[in-house]
GROMACS .gro file of C-alpha atoms in nm:
model
  367
    1MET     CA    1  -4.946  -2.008   0.485
    2VAL     CA    2  -4.687  -2.092   0.771
    3LEU     CA    3  -4.422  -1.881   0.568
    4GLY     CA    4  -4.659  -1.630   0.498
    5ASP     CA    5  -4.724  -1.596   0.870
    6ARG     CA    6  -4.342  -1.588   0.944
    7VAL     CA    7  -4.298  -1.314   0.736
    8GLN     CA    8  -4.560  -1.132   0.883
    9ARG     CA    9  -4.463  -1.167   1.220
   10ALA     CA   10  -4.097  -1.073   1.154
   11LYS     CA   11  -4.244  -0.773   1.016
   12SER     CA   12  -4.465  -0.661   1.288
   13TYR     CA   13  -4.137  -0.743   1.536
   14TYR     CA   14  -3.893  -0.465   1.319
   15GLU     CA   15  -4.173  -0.206   1.290
   16LYS     CA   16  -4.205  -0.275   1.690
   17HIS     CA   17  -3.841  -0.217   1.753
   18GLN     CA   18  -3.719   0.003   1.473
   19LYS     CA   19  -3.527   0.231   1.659
   20TYR     CA   20  -3.259  -0.033   1.771
   21PHE     CA   21  -3.287  -0.225   1.435
   22ASP     CA   22  -3.189   0.111   1.258
   23ILE     CA   23  -2.911   0.173   1.579
   24SER     CA   24  -2.782  -0.191   1.497
   25VAL     CA   25  -2.752  -0.157   1.127
   26PHE     CA   26  -2.589   0.200   1.158
   27PHE     CA   27  -2.271  -0.002   1.418
   28SER     CA   28  -2.301  -0.308   1.178
   29GLY     CA   29  -2.193  -0.067   0.918
   30PHE     CA   30  -1.929   0.029   1.140
   31PHE     CA   31  -1.792  -0.224   1.232
   32PHE     CA   32  -1.762  -0.365   0.882
   33ASP     CA   33  -1.529  -0.143   0.773
   34ILE     CA   34  -1.312  -0.240   1.060
   35PHE     CA   35  -1.244  -0.564   0.941
   36THR     CA   36  -1.249  -0.473   0.570
   37LEU     CA   37  -1.091  -0.140   0.530
   38GLY     CA   38  -0.707  -0.081   0.359
   39ASN     CA   39  -0.479   0.147   0.312
   40VAL     CA   40  -0.633   0.507   0.231
   41ASP     CA   41  -0.498   0.525  -0.094
   42ASP     CA   42  -0.633   0.165  -0.195
   43PHE     CA   43  -0.841   0.202  -0.505
   44LEU     CA   44  -1.102   0.004  -0.402
   45ASN     CA   45  -1.194   0.202  -0.088
   46ILE     CA   46  -1.186   0.507  -0.292
   47THR     CA   47  -1.434   0.359  -0.515
   48GLN     CA   48  -1.641   0.195  -0.247
   49GLN     CA   49  -1.717   0.549  -0.080
   50ALA     CA   50  -1.783   0.709  -0.399
   51VAL     CA   51  -2.056   0.452  -0.421
   52TYR     CA   52  -2.210   0.500  -0.101
   53LEU     CA   53  -2.194   0.839  -0.106
   54THR     CA   54  -2.403   0.848  -0.461
   55LEU     CA   55  -2.628   0.643  -0.284
   56LEU     CA   56  -2.660   0.827   0.038
   57GLY     CA   57  -2.713   1.140  -0.185
   58VAL     CA   58  -2.994   0.983  -0.359
   59PHE     CA   59  -3.201   0.839  -0.080
   60LEU     CA   60  -3.152   1.190   0.099
   61LEU     CA   61  -3.285   1.320  -0.202
   62LEU     CA   62  -3.611   1.117  -0.219
   63GLU     CA   63  -3.670   1.145   0.123
   64VAL     CA   64  -3.676   1.577   0.088
   65LYS     CA   65  -3.890   1.476  -0.200
   66GLU     CA   66  -4.112   1.286   0.050
   67ASP     CA   67  -4.135   1.473   0.352
   68VAL     CA   68  -4.098   1.828   0.232
   69LEU     CA   69  -4.257   1.825  -0.146
   70GLY     CA   70  -4.518   1.552  -0.027
   71THR     CA   71  -4.395   1.334  -0.339
   72LEU     CA   72  -4.625   1.011  -0.342
   73PHE     CA   73  -4.418   0.716  -0.437
   74SER     CA   74  -4.571   0.407  -0.588
   75GLU     CA   75  -4.711   0.132  -0.407
   76ARG     CA   76  -4.414  -0.144  -0.535
   77PHE     CA   77  -4.142   0.131  -0.455
   78LYS     CA   78  -4.300   0.200  -0.102
   79LYS     CA   79  -4.234  -0.178   0.000
   80VAL     CA   80  -3.863  -0.096  -0.027
   81TRP     CA   81  -3.923   0.274   0.072
   82LYS     CA   82  -3.998   0.149   0.400
   83TYR     CA   83  -3.673  -0.009   0.502
   84LYS     CA   84  -3.491   0.381   0.381
   85VAL     CA   85  -3.367   0.427   0.749
   86LEU     CA   86  -3.241   0.079   0.765
   87ILE     CA   87  -3.052   0.170   0.414
   88VAL     CA   88  -2.927   0.492   0.543
   89HIS     CA   89  -2.767   0.416   0.890
   90PHE     CA   90  -2.565   0.130   0.696
   91LEU     CA   91  -2.411   0.343   0.452
   92LEU     CA   92  -2.351   0.623   0.736
   93GLY     CA   93  -2.238   0.339   0.970
   94SER     CA   94  -1.975   0.233   0.689
   95LEU     CA   95  -1.869   0.603   0.588
   96LEU     CA   96  -1.827   0.731   0.922
   97SER     CA   97  -1.611   0.436   1.004
   98VAL     CA   98  -1.372   0.500   0.741
   99TYR     CA   99  -1.311   0.838   0.824
  100THR     CA  100  -1.312   0.791   1.193
  101LEU     CA  101  -1.036   0.505   1.169
  102PHE     CA  102  -0.853   0.713   0.889
  103PHE     CA  103  -0.843   1.029   1.138
  104LEU     CA  104  -0.747   0.744   1.454
  105LYS     CA  105  -0.468   0.626   1.267
  106SER     CA  106  -0.352   0.991   1.196
  107ALA     CA  107  -0.426   1.196   1.488
  108SER     CA  108  -0.335   1.316   1.825
  109LEU     CA  109  -0.568   1.121   2.111
  110LEU     CA  110  -0.739   1.479   2.132
  111ALA     CA  111  -0.806   1.516   1.759
  112SER     CA  112  -0.939   1.151   1.723
  113PHE     CA  113  -1.189   1.210   2.090
  114VAL     CA  114  -1.315   1.570   1.918
  115PHE     CA  115  -1.434   1.386   1.600
  116ILE     CA  116  -1.558   1.079   1.734
  117LEU     CA  117  -1.711   1.277   2.052
  118ILE     CA  118  -1.927   1.520   1.765
  119ILE     CA  119  -2.018   1.219   1.558
  120VAL     CA  120  -2.141   1.023   1.859
  121GLY     CA  121  -2.335   1.333   1.951
  122LEU     CA  122  -2.487   1.399   1.617
  123LEU     CA  123  -2.621   1.013   1.628
  124VAL     CA  124  -2.758   1.024   1.963
  125LEU     CA  125  -2.958   1.325   1.887
  126ASN     CA  126  -3.080   1.117   1.606
  127GLU     CA  127  -3.254   0.902   1.859
  128ILE     CA  128  -3.352   1.091   2.072
  129PRO     CA  129  -3.757   1.061   2.038
  130TYR     CA  130  -3.878   1.446   2.095
  131MET     CA  131  -3.558   1.519   1.798
  132GLN     CA  132  -3.731   1.293   1.543
  133ASN     CA  133  -3.873   1.552   1.340
  134LEU     CA  134  -3.473   1.733   1.263
  135GLY     CA  135  -3.436   1.356   1.151
  136LEU     CA  136  -3.351   1.457   0.794
  137ARG     CA  137  -3.172   1.793   0.912
  138LEU     CA  138  -2.908   1.562   1.122
  139ARG     CA  139  -2.861   1.308   0.847
  140THR     CA  140  -2.805   1.567   0.635
  141VAL     CA  141  -2.509   1.719   0.853
  142LEU     CA  142  -2.392   1.377   0.853
  143PHE     CA  143  -2.418   1.354   0.469
  144SER     CA  144  -2.225   1.680   0.464
  145LEU     CA  145  -1.956   1.563   0.727
  146CYS     CA  146  -1.932   1.222   0.485
  147VAL     CA  147  -1.850   1.405   0.178
  148GLY     CA  148  -1.640   1.673   0.286
  149SER     CA  149  -1.425   1.407   0.482
  150PHE     CA  150  -1.416   1.205   0.131
  151PHE     CA  151  -1.246   1.499  -0.016
  152ALA     CA  152  -1.036   1.601   0.278
  153VAL     CA  153  -0.938   1.301   0.271
  154TYR     CA  154  -0.823   1.256  -0.113
  155LEU     CA  155  -0.709   1.579  -0.248
  156PRO     CA  156  -0.432   1.596  -0.058
  157LEU     CA  157  -0.286   1.288  -0.241
  158VAL     CA  158  -0.385   1.515  -0.598
  159PHE     CA  159  -0.195   1.848  -0.422
  160GLY     CA  160   0.076   1.597  -0.267
  161VAL     CA  161   0.126   1.780   0.042
  162VAL     CA  162  -0.089   1.796   0.348
  163SER     CA  163  -0.180   2.165   0.451
  164TRP     CA  164  -0.494   2.444   0.415
  165VAL     CA  165  -0.484   2.434   0.041
  166PRO     CA  166  -0.660   2.105   0.010
  167PHE     CA  167  -0.861   2.144   0.246
  168LEU     CA  168  -1.043   2.462   0.171
  169LEU     CA  169  -1.055   2.291  -0.160
  170SER     CA  170  -1.231   2.005  -0.033
  171MET     CA  171  -1.481   2.211   0.188
  172ILE     CA  172  -1.561   2.397  -0.150
  173LEU     CA  173  -1.622   2.097  -0.331
  174GLY     CA  174  -1.840   1.957  -0.057
  175LEU     CA  175  -2.055   2.259  -0.076
  176LEU     CA  176  -2.069   2.300  -0.402
  177VAL     CA  177  -2.206   1.882  -0.412
  178THR     CA  178  -2.447   1.980  -0.174
  179TYR     CA  179  -2.550   2.270  -0.348
  180GLY     CA  180  -2.601   2.093  -0.677
  181MET     CA  181  -2.828   1.872  -0.517
  182PHE     CA  182  -3.046   2.145  -0.388
  183VAL     CA  183  -3.052   2.316  -0.730
  184LEU     CA  184  -3.128   1.979  -0.850
  185ILE     CA  185  -3.434   1.896  -0.586
  186LYS     CA  186  -3.556   2.296  -0.576
  187ARG     CA  187  -3.617   2.323  -0.943
  188GLY     CA  188  -3.972   2.420  -1.085
  189GLN     CA  189  -4.075   2.426  -0.705
  190PRO     CA  190  -4.288   2.726  -0.526
  191ASP     CA  191  -4.067   3.018  -0.326
  192GLU     CA  192  -4.260   2.848  -0.020
  193LEU     CA  193  -4.122   2.499  -0.058
  194VAL     CA  194  -3.775   2.622  -0.191
  195LYS     CA  195  -3.770   2.807   0.168
  196LYS     CA  196  -3.841   2.477   0.367
  197ILE     CA  197  -3.557   2.316   0.137
  198LYS     CA  198  -3.307   2.551   0.255
  199PHE     CA  199  -3.411   2.503   0.603
  200VAL     CA  200  -3.422   2.097   0.600
  201PHE     CA  201  -3.127   2.033   0.346
  202MET     CA  202  -2.896   2.386   0.257
  203TYR     CA  203  -2.872   2.528   0.558
  204PRO     CA  204  -2.732   2.230   0.778
  205ALA     CA  205  -2.523   2.132   0.487
  206LEU     CA  206  -2.358   2.510   0.511
  207ILE     CA  207  -2.337   2.500   0.880
  208THR     CA  208  -2.151   2.211   0.835
  209PHE     CA  209  -1.882   2.291   0.613
  210ILE     CA  210  -1.822   2.613   0.847
  211MET     CA  211  -1.780   2.424   1.173
  212TYR     CA  212  -1.560   2.133   1.003
  213THR     CA  213  -1.362   2.494   0.877
  214ASN     CA  214  -1.288   2.611   1.223
  215LEU     CA  215  -1.229   2.268   1.358
  216TYR     CA  216  -0.968   2.233   1.091
  217GLY     CA  217  -0.834   2.581   1.187
  218LEU     CA  218  -0.823   2.452   1.577
  219GLY     CA  219  -0.595   2.192   1.472
  220LEU     CA  220  -0.888   1.941   1.560
  221VAL     CA  221  -0.913   1.774   1.256
  222PRO     CA  222  -0.599   1.510   1.138
  223PRO     CA  223  -0.380   1.492   0.925
  224VAL     CA  224  -0.505   1.239   0.684
  225PRO     CA  225  -0.378   1.045   0.505
  226LEU     CA  226  -0.071   1.083   0.685
  227SER     CA  227  -0.053   0.821   0.995
  228LEU     CA  228   0.220   0.768   1.242
  229GLN     CA  229   0.311   0.415   1.235
  230TYR     CA  230   0.583   0.354   1.489
  231ILE     CA  231   0.789   0.595   1.735
  232GLY     CA  232   1.049   0.527   1.978
  233ILE     CA  233   1.360   0.644   2.168
  234TYR     CA  234   1.711   0.523   2.091
  235HIS     CA  235   2.043   0.515   2.218
  236LYS     CA  236   2.192   0.480   1.862
  237VAL     CA  237   2.109   0.459   1.512
  238GLU     CA  238   2.300   0.280   1.237
  239LYS     CA  239   2.179   0.179   0.869
  240VAL     CA  240   2.315  -0.151   0.715
  241ASN     CA  241   2.190  -0.262   0.378
  242GLY     CA  242   1.889  -0.046   0.389
  243GLU     CA  243   1.786  -0.134   0.736
  244TYR     CA  244   1.788   0.093   1.032
  245LEU     CA  245   1.966  -0.073   1.334
  246LEU     CA  246   1.805   0.106   1.632
  247SER     CA  247   1.992   0.026   1.978
  248TYR     CA  248   1.847   0.083   2.336
  249HIS     CA  249   1.866   0.017   2.691
  250ARG     CA  250   1.635  -0.002   2.977
  251PRO     CA  251   1.493  -0.196   3.259
  252SER     CA  252   1.395  -0.535   3.159
  253TRP     CA  253   1.060  -0.524   3.331
  254LYS     CA  254   0.949  -0.231   3.113
  255PHE     CA  255   0.867  -0.423   2.851
  256TRP     CA  256   0.583  -0.184   2.685
  257GLN     CA  257   0.823   0.069   2.615
  258ASN     CA  258   0.913   0.172   2.274
  259GLY     CA  259   1.295   0.154   2.258
  260ALA     CA  260   1.412   0.357   2.591
  261GLN     CA  261   1.139   0.580   2.673
  262THR     CA  262   1.337   0.546   3.038
  263PHE     CA  263   1.661   0.677   2.890
  264LEU     CA  264   1.942   0.599   3.125
  265ALA     CA  265   2.220   0.849   3.002
  266ARG     CA  266   2.539   0.844   3.011
  267PRO     CA  267   2.869   1.134   2.904
  268GLY     CA  268   2.843   1.119   2.550
  269ASP     CA  269   2.486   0.990   2.501
  270GLU     CA  270   2.272   1.102   2.214
  271VAL     CA  271   1.838   1.067   2.240
  272ILE     CA  272   1.750   0.944   1.934
  273ALA     CA  273   1.356   0.966   1.855
  274PHE     CA  274   1.292   0.753   1.566
  275ALA     CA  275   0.943   0.768   1.394
  276THR     CA  276   0.758   0.551   1.078
  277ILE     CA  277   0.489   0.736   0.898
  278PHE     CA  278   0.272   0.590   0.649
  279SER     CA  279   0.199   0.858   0.322
  280PRO     CA  280   0.048   0.744  -0.023
  281ILE     CA  281   0.285   0.774  -0.315
  282SER     CA  282   0.188   1.061  -0.395
  283ILE     CA  283   0.274   1.295  -0.100
  284ARG     CA  284   0.603   1.455  -0.087
  285ASP     CA  285   0.561   1.685   0.209
  286ARG     CA  286   0.759   1.812   0.507
  287ILE     CA  287   0.714   1.709   0.876
  288LEU     CA  288   0.880   1.832   1.220
  289ILE     CA  289   1.052   1.638   1.485
  290ASN     CA  290   0.962   1.882   1.784
  291TRP     CA  291   1.117   1.832   2.122
  292TYR     CA  292   0.969   1.960   2.445
  293PHE     CA  293   1.115   2.003   2.760
  294ASP     CA  294   0.956   1.967   3.139
  295ASP     CA  295   1.088   2.272   3.277
  296PRO     CA  296   1.059   2.292   3.653
  297LYS     CA  297   0.979   2.679   3.652
  298GLN     CA  298   0.814   2.724   3.302
  299GLY     CA  299   0.630   2.414   3.257
  300TRP     CA  300   0.676   2.258   2.881
  301VAL     CA  301   0.933   2.432   2.678
  302LYS     CA  302   0.979   2.367   2.325
  303TRP     CA  303   1.368   2.323   2.261
  304ASP     CA  304   1.407   2.229   1.940
  305ALA     CA  305   1.220   2.152   1.565
  306ILE     CA  306   1.367   1.959   1.325
  307PRO     CA  307   1.264   1.934   0.986
  308LEU     CA  308   1.210   1.624   0.732
  309THR     CA  309   1.112   1.604   0.410
  310ILE     CA  310   0.898   1.274   0.388
  311SER     CA  311   0.817   1.054   0.044
  312GLY     CA  312   0.543   0.840   0.022
  313GLY     CA  313   0.491   0.497  -0.103
  314ARG     CA  314   0.662   0.235   0.172
  315ALA     CA  315   0.404   0.031   0.267
  316GLU     CA  316   0.616  -0.032   0.584
  317GLY     CA  317   0.577   0.372   0.634
  318PHE     CA  318   0.889   0.615   0.549
  319ARG     CA  319   1.132   0.628   0.827
  320GLY     CA  320   1.277   0.905   0.982
  321TYR     CA  321   1.465   1.016   1.328
  322GLY     CA  322   1.612   1.348   1.482
  323VAL     CA  323   1.875   1.360   1.738
  324LYS     CA  324   1.902   1.588   2.053
  325LYS     CA  325   2.284   1.623   2.163
  326ASN     CA  326   2.209   1.870   2.412
  327TYR     CA  327   1.941   1.777   2.725
  328GLN     CA  328   1.897   1.807   3.045
  329LEU     CA  329   1.771   1.521   3.297
  330GLY     CA  330   1.396   1.503   3.345
  331ASP     CA  331   1.048   1.457   3.138
  332TRP     CA  332   1.048   1.557   2.768
  333LYS     CA  333   0.824   1.448   2.483
  334VAL     CA  334   0.836   1.421   2.075
  335ILE     CA  335   0.524   1.568   1.875
  336ILE     CA  336   0.546   1.459   1.520
  337SER     CA  337   0.387   1.737   1.341
  338THR     CA  338   0.299   1.868   0.963
  339GLY     CA  339   0.461   2.152   0.831
  340ASP     CA  340   0.189   2.363   0.957
  341GLY     CA  341   0.200   2.242   1.280
  342ARG     CA  342  -0.093   1.976   1.274
  343GLU     CA  343   0.024   1.668   1.523
  344ILE     CA  344   0.098   1.290   1.356
  345GLY     CA  345   0.171   1.158   1.648
  346ARG     CA  346   0.373   1.194   2.006
  347ILE     CA  347   0.574   1.004   2.282
  348SER     CA  348   0.698   1.047   2.607
  349PHE     CA  349   1.008   0.971   2.763
  350THR     CA  350   1.237   1.009   3.082
  351VAL     CA  351   1.599   1.096   3.110
  352GLU     CA  352   1.779   0.985   3.409
  353ALA     CA  353   2.126   0.963   3.514
  354ASP     CA  354   2.311   0.613   3.464
  355ALA     CA  355   2.490   0.523   3.752
  356ASP     CA  356   2.613   0.203   3.589
  357THR     CA  357   2.938   0.243   3.441
  358THR     CA  358   2.953  -0.160   3.345
  359PRO     CA  359   2.949  -0.198   2.973
  360ILE     CA  360   2.587  -0.230   2.839
  361ASP     CA  361   2.491  -0.478   2.645
  362TYR     CA  362   2.182  -0.366   2.382
  363ASP     CA  363   1.914  -0.463   2.243
  364VAL     CA  364   1.828  -0.399   1.883
  365ASP     CA  365   1.551  -0.296   1.697
  366ARG     CA  366   1.505  -0.350   1.338
  367PHE     CA  367   1.281  -0.124   1.082
   0.00000   0.00000   0.00000
């Protein structure tokens, strides 16, 4: 009897604070993947996402049946079904954390920020009381976002390149998945209910894929599965026994810099931008090392673009570098991008004249 009372009190407490439980479970799913997520091409990760997407799709179909079609479930099933929001939020939190983390690793700050801002905005809308009647539509949008991201992340592994072709195919496949669900749920229903299903499920999904494609066109979708692991500025580079030895010289107190971001230049010096980029084994693509100079009169001016062909499979990342022999004193930045101009990462540095003429004892980084 005591146990029964405790269970009843727990149920009452949950029902009273359901909104906060829903939010907590969403973020528990988010943080669960932060600590368990492996590489983008890890088979277990891919399988887990496919299972989560399948479960989420099933729950959405059942929710459409209940809210739109008025389907009555058995009393036994209702005991589990009343926790549907908790389950859906956990699945969404887990999936969105996967894609957010992949995009964070693979993006410039701006692209990552925009993507996360969109997700947070949708979640906030989902929790606003007077928006609750749009709950199913918003969950459909988030589900569509997850389906599109799943294909956008993994189709480049099939094609071996990061470009418009695999992305557009990703959006088409995502739309086909949601359309298949729509066909399944509308079967045998009268025209009036079919229209309602379109408004709460099919149209939100369609709008999501259109917006996703527009964001990609604006360069705000990161070039997953490529990700910048390291970038630094150096004076010299040498390859010995398969290892890169990178020499640099900088003021000792600027310990946070990667190499020599305060580049003290002497006559004959070259500026070397070195980067390591994670790329799955199936990827063989072209990247660009873009050099920009902050001209006092014209602002940022592109000086050069050095192409590199990357091949994946190395756990520590593909290693490559670009050399700038002709440069001016002042502020510079190097942006690593895909062949179609999608930013992977960047570094800023300043070139200053080195008035010291004593021999330099270089420090060395090894990659």
